[in-house]
Amino acid sequence: MEITIKIFRYDPEKDVRGHYETYVVEGDENDRVLDVLELVKGKSDGTLAFRRSCAHGVCGSDAMRINGRNHLACKTLVRDVGANITVEPVLGLKVKKDLIVDMDPFFDNYKKMLPYMINESPLPADGRERLQSPEDRARFDETTKCILCAACTTSCPSYWANGEYYGPAAIVTAHRFIFDSRDEAAGERLQILAETDGVARCHTAYNCTEACPREIKITKAIGEVKMAMITGKLD
Amino acid sequence: MTTKRTLSIKQRGLTNFEAVMWIFTRLSALAIYGLILVGLIGALIMGARNQMNFADVMRWAFMPNVTHVQSTDLQDLNPWASPFWKLTASALLLVAVAHGVHGLVVIADDYIAGAGARKFIRFLSIVMMISMSGIGLYLIWTS
């Protein structure tokens, strides 16, 4: 089948602002949008720049706007979006080239959440791992699925308006550790999220939940963090 | 077995002004509903059912000030001008102005990232809140 793909193009060495270029390629309805981009890059225009790595929805490199909505190109089939496809970089982060955006502000916010286990207590008597019950593990299971693709944060209108907001992905990361019974720094993370650019910036637009390629219920997770802040209960 | 973990107010950052105001905005919305209900029920008890139309009852409920019922068929306006209603109106005014102005600050914070600009907007908001509350209280207690 013939697939028409319109792609946002921007070369910082030549262009003042971005523009769109349209390519027509021969493909299959079961192709992924990433396959179509590879076809364009391989056969039509080798200068096209986009991120990709595992190509199987695990690494989170290829989040982009496909027909106006954030998706992973490697998880989006042509048959689901139609033969006329528009591909653009995600919003809210500066475009470096074509579909590649500057992810530094996103990862800066991620780092602010102390995204690592903090436990200063002595090791158990046997000197081995800190055990956790299946129930305690299940409490934060949902948010361990995050692959940091930024599809949620860059779909958030609060983040578009103000990039200082930590964003849904950072709060999901905080959620993963706040509700982990082995971690001892939930208070520190909640204090960070109580700041002006923390959870108060979330106005429950639900864009993040719809955009998440891992189907994490992000708005619900943010709501749980808000409740933990109000009640102090981490169960 | 699930481990029970609870953090104190200080531990979870609820002493932060931003977080306190975030909760205040939610609680004040509930308080506004409660005060409107007080005005509505009070109006019905004082005879609004037979002597006022729906629009006048609602105007009173949203701000229980005697000037809002002057042009109705009410025979005796004294109960409507009692200190209780002036206090209710004052509470509604103060809570609603604080709720609304803080809502505007939150919206402004959505678009303004600079610390200086945020401080300026906050200063303007405080000036607006104090002046609006002052004018409102003057009207309530002199009418």
XYZ file of C-alpha atoms in Angstrom:
378
model
C 0.000 0.000 0.000
C 1.024 3.589 -0.576
C 1.747 5.536 2.608
C 1.984 9.320 2.619
C 3.992 10.633 5.526
C 4.374 14.318 6.341
C 7.355 14.932 8.601
C 8.440 18.004 10.553
C 11.916 18.987 9.425
C 14.339 21.388 11.076
C 18.057 21.661 10.502
C 19.586 24.164 12.960
C 22.494 24.813 10.557
C 20.216 25.840 7.680
C 16.695 26.600 8.858
C 15.394 29.584 10.793
C 12.233 27.678 11.631
C 10.845 24.245 10.991
C 8.839 23.155 7.979
C 7.092 20.002 6.794
C 8.149 17.654 4.020
C 5.948 14.971 2.537
C 7.206 11.574 1.388
C 5.349 8.742 -0.312
C 6.610 5.244 0.422
C 5.464 1.737 -0.338
C 4.648 -0.141 2.843
C 2.258 -2.465 4.601
C -0.623 -1.703 6.933
C 1.102 -3.861 9.550
C 4.251 -1.742 9.372
C 5.015 0.413 12.355
C 5.444 4.160 11.926
C 9.087 3.612 12.877
C 9.407 1.267 9.863
C 7.996 4.002 7.640
C 10.485 6.524 9.051
C 13.300 4.022 8.405
C 12.062 3.636 4.814
C 12.119 7.404 4.341
C 15.587 7.677 5.860
C 16.934 4.675 3.952
C 15.413 5.335 0.537
C 14.259 8.949 0.255
C 16.191 11.275 2.530
C 19.169 10.145 4.579
C 19.332 13.480 6.397
C 16.161 12.725 8.380
C 17.008 12.622 12.098
C 15.059 10.727 14.746
C 15.892 8.725 17.857
C 15.411 4.969 18.028
C 17.112 2.160 19.841
C 15.371 -1.095 20.772
C 12.412 -0.551 18.420
C 10.224 -2.705 20.663
C 8.630 -0.255 23.089
C 11.142 -0.809 25.865
C 13.810 1.877 25.586
C 11.452 4.832 25.139
C 13.634 6.619 22.558
C 11.116 7.248 19.814
C 8.290 9.196 21.451
C 6.858 11.604 18.876
C 3.611 13.214 17.840
C 1.853 11.001 15.319
C -1.274 12.561 13.846
C -1.318 15.039 16.723
C -0.993 12.582 19.611
C 2.063 11.377 21.497
C 3.015 7.787 20.672
C 6.076 5.576 20.453
C 6.739 5.192 16.717
C 7.788 1.582 17.323
C 4.455 0.664 18.899
C 2.172 2.445 16.432
C 0.946 0.501 13.425
C 0.069 2.140 10.124
C -3.323 0.420 10.162
C -4.159 2.225 13.426
C -3.301 5.725 12.217
C -4.153 5.450 8.496
C -2.129 5.824 5.311
C -1.834 9.607 5.691
C 0.494 10.184 8.623
C 1.842 13.395 10.105
C 4.876 13.030 12.350
C 6.169 15.858 14.523
C 8.523 16.173 17.505
C 6.953 16.160 20.973
C 5.884 19.538 22.376
C 7.405 21.425 25.281
C 11.043 20.489 24.663
C 13.357 22.382 22.307
C 13.796 20.774 18.897
C 17.439 19.985 18.159
C 16.961 18.495 14.705
C 13.885 17.136 12.873
C 12.198 14.778 15.381
C 14.949 14.961 17.982
C 14.281 17.151 21.024
C 16.542 18.252 23.856
C 15.753 15.807 26.666
C 18.023 17.506 29.255
C 15.246 19.533 30.989
C 13.172 16.342 31.207
C 15.971 14.353 32.840
C 16.876 17.314 35.108
C 13.349 17.109 36.549
C 13.687 13.332 36.812
C 16.891 13.703 38.839
C 15.204 16.141 41.241
C 12.972 13.265 42.427
C 15.965 11.358 43.903
C 15.303 8.425 41.570
C 17.158 5.802 43.583
C 16.576 3.732 46.703
C 17.499 5.554 49.921
C 17.772 3.409 53.020
C 20.235 4.289 55.764
C 19.077 1.541 58.173
C 21.500 -1.292 58.960
C 21.210 -4.372 56.790
C 19.109 -7.266 58.126
C 20.867 -9.588 60.603
C 21.688 -12.113 57.892
C 23.386 -9.357 55.896
C 21.371 -10.144 52.810
C 18.629 -8.263 50.943
C 15.859 -6.192 52.503
C 12.772 -8.340 52.080
C 9.442 -6.973 50.880
C 6.022 -8.636 50.920
C 4.188 -9.167 47.600
C 1.495 -6.741 48.873
C 4.068 -4.016 49.548
C 5.616 -4.616 46.131
C 2.217 -4.398 44.448
C 1.646 -0.911 45.919
C 3.986 0.721 43.394
C 4.003 -1.913 40.653
C 2.220 0.329 38.162
C 4.828 3.088 38.252
C 7.786 0.717 37.850
C 6.674 0.295 34.240
C 7.789 3.812 33.255
C 10.383 3.848 30.457
C 11.048 7.620 30.602
C 9.984 8.204 27.014
C 8.564 11.665 27.963
C 5.300 11.038 26.085
C 3.348 11.991 29.235
C 5.282 15.085 30.231
C 5.252 16.470 26.683
C 1.499 15.913 26.380
C 0.798 17.920 29.555
C -0.657 21.409 28.982
C 0.738 22.589 32.313
C 4.219 21.550 31.141
C 3.748 23.242 27.748
C 2.839 26.468 29.525
C 5.633 26.295 32.080
C 8.653 24.044 31.666
C 9.612 24.592 35.309
C 6.831 22.169 36.304
C 8.458 18.833 37.186
C 5.964 17.052 34.942
C 4.082 13.737 35.116
C 7.066 11.471 34.423
C 9.046 12.925 37.337
C 6.059 12.489 39.660
C 5.604 8.893 38.449
C 9.259 8.306 39.359
C 8.684 9.857 42.784
C 5.601 7.642 43.222
C 7.671 4.547 42.489
C 9.959 5.315 45.472
C 7.519 7.101 47.823
C 5.338 3.986 48.082
C 8.223 1.500 48.235
C 8.251 0.123 51.800
C 12.061 -0.348 51.638
C 12.727 3.326 50.895
C 13.207 5.896 53.666
C 13.166 9.196 51.763
C 9.466 9.525 50.939
C 9.317 12.680 53.064
C 12.168 14.328 51.156
C 10.448 13.604 47.847
C 7.100 14.888 49.103
C 8.807 18.067 50.309
C 10.236 18.581 46.818
C 6.799 17.949 45.289
C 5.186 20.404 47.730
C 7.109 23.248 46.076
C 5.576 25.702 43.593
C 6.508 23.571 40.581
C 5.423 20.298 42.176
C 2.101 18.468 42.203
C 0.080 21.689 42.538
C 0.812 22.351 38.853
C -1.106 19.193 37.870
C -4.634 20.244 36.921
C -5.764 16.693 36.038
C -6.031 17.180 32.279
C -5.506 13.382 31.891
C -3.408 13.885 28.704
C -0.545 12.020 30.387
C -2.657 8.937 31.061
C -3.831 8.853 27.447
C -0.317 9.372 26.084
C 1.482 6.725 28.149
C 2.600 3.863 25.867
C 2.933 1.649 28.961
C -0.665 2.363 29.961
C 0.333 3.619 33.391
C -2.585 5.393 35.084
C -0.460 8.491 35.592
C -3.143 10.922 36.745
C -4.185 8.353 39.365
C -0.552 8.005 40.500
C -0.250 11.795 40.793
C -3.504 11.774 42.786
C -2.017 9.189 45.153
C 1.043 11.374 45.673
C -1.253 14.336 46.426
C -3.161 12.217 48.968
C 0.096 11.050 50.567
C 1.058 14.702 50.911
C -2.266 15.555 52.569
C -2.682 12.500 54.824
C 0.930 11.396 55.324
C -0.130 7.786 54.766
C 2.185 5.796 52.501
C 0.333 2.452 52.529
C 1.781 -8.354 55.484
C 1.689 -4.668 54.538
C 3.951 -2.263 56.400
C 2.175 0.795 57.846
C 4.078 3.980 57.184
C 2.929 7.478 58.098
C 4.755 10.797 57.792
C 4.259 13.841 60.007
C 3.112 17.169 58.549
C 6.663 18.546 58.713
C 8.198 15.407 57.216
C 5.954 15.572 54.154
C 6.461 19.279 53.450
C 2.991 20.476 54.383
C 4.501 23.424 56.234
C 5.443 24.821 52.817
C 3.244 27.881 52.058
C 2.500 26.624 48.528
C 1.239 23.289 49.813
C -0.826 24.902 52.566
C -2.470 27.264 50.068
C -3.126 24.367 47.703
C -5.107 22.635 50.430
C -6.731 25.913 51.513
C -8.093 26.423 47.979
C -9.821 23.045 48.126
C -11.198 23.476 51.646
C -12.333 27.052 50.965
C -14.354 25.808 47.977
C -16.214 23.488 50.336
C -16.667 26.354 52.825
C -18.171 28.519 50.052
C -20.698 25.769 49.257
C -21.545 25.518 52.974
C -22.030 29.278 53.405
C -24.213 29.482 50.278
C -26.333 26.687 51.719
C -26.630 28.601 55.017
C -27.863 31.680 53.069
C -30.322 29.605 51.056
C -31.802 27.779 54.040
C -31.862 30.993 56.109
C -33.753 32.805 53.339
C -36.357 30.036 53.176
C -36.784 30.077 56.975
C -37.252 33.879 56.913
C -40.094 33.650 54.406
C -38.418 33.832 51.003
C -40.675 31.096 49.625
C -43.721 33.352 49.376
C -42.219 36.816 49.141
C -39.235 36.502 46.801
C -38.592 35.227 43.311
C -35.906 32.651 42.530
C -33.390 35.203 41.215
C -33.590 37.267 44.425
C -33.178 34.154 46.589
C -30.070 33.152 44.646
C -28.624 36.671 44.799
C -29.097 36.559 48.578
C -27.646 33.067 48.894
C -24.468 34.038 47.041
C -24.081 37.206 49.134
C -26.482 37.535 52.102
C -26.574 41.317 52.205
C -29.830 43.169 52.945
C -29.508 45.379 49.843
C -30.032 42.254 47.761
C -33.599 41.800 49.062
C -34.704 45.434 49.330
C -36.737 45.386 46.119
C -38.678 42.226 46.975
C -42.141 41.858 48.605
C -40.618 41.360 52.065
C -42.490 43.365 54.728
C -39.835 43.331 57.446
C -36.179 43.667 56.438
C -34.803 43.689 60.000
C -34.121 39.916 60.256
C -32.258 40.126 56.938
C -29.942 42.844 58.281
C -29.002 41.112 61.555
C -25.364 40.820 62.715
C -25.575 37.061 62.018
C -26.115 37.710 58.312
C -23.445 40.406 58.262
C -21.004 37.921 59.771
C -22.090 35.228 57.290
C -21.689 37.654 54.393
C -18.267 38.724 55.697
C -17.122 35.117 56.001
C -18.356 34.334 52.490
C -16.643 37.425 51.106
C -13.287 36.759 52.783
C -13.221 33.069 51.905
C -14.360 33.669 48.310
C -11.858 36.484 47.678
C -8.962 34.470 49.140
C -10.049 31.396 47.147
C -10.407 33.339 43.906
C -7.211 35.353 44.233
C -5.186 32.253 45.081
C -6.763 30.533 42.073
C -5.506 33.410 39.906
C -2.018 33.067 41.420
C -2.003 29.357 40.564
C -3.049 30.118 36.979
C -0.359 32.823 36.746
C 2.237 30.316 38.032
C 1.259 28.042 35.136
C 2.613 30.621 32.720
C 5.237 32.541 34.681
C 8.412 30.705 35.634
C 10.703 33.565 36.716
C 11.073 34.011 40.480
C 10.937 37.828 40.243
C 7.847 37.874 38.038
C 6.123 35.377 40.342
C 6.881 37.612 43.348
C 5.465 40.627 41.502
C 2.240 38.773 40.638
C 1.937 37.629 44.245
C 2.383 41.202 45.478
C -0.307 42.447 43.067
C -2.598 39.596 44.158
C -2.187 40.449 47.846
C -2.942 44.119 47.118
C -6.030 43.052 45.148
C -7.144 40.648 47.893
C -6.816 43.216 50.680
C -8.508 46.021 48.723
C -11.382 43.834 47.513
C -11.930 42.424 51.004
C -11.794 45.919 52.537
C -14.304 47.407 50.080
C -16.585 44.385 50.490
C -16.515 44.530 54.299
C -17.219 48.278 54.197
C -20.285 47.675 52.021
C -21.560 44.813 54.171
C -21.258 46.654 57.479
C -22.566 50.020 56.274
C -25.610 48.779 54.362
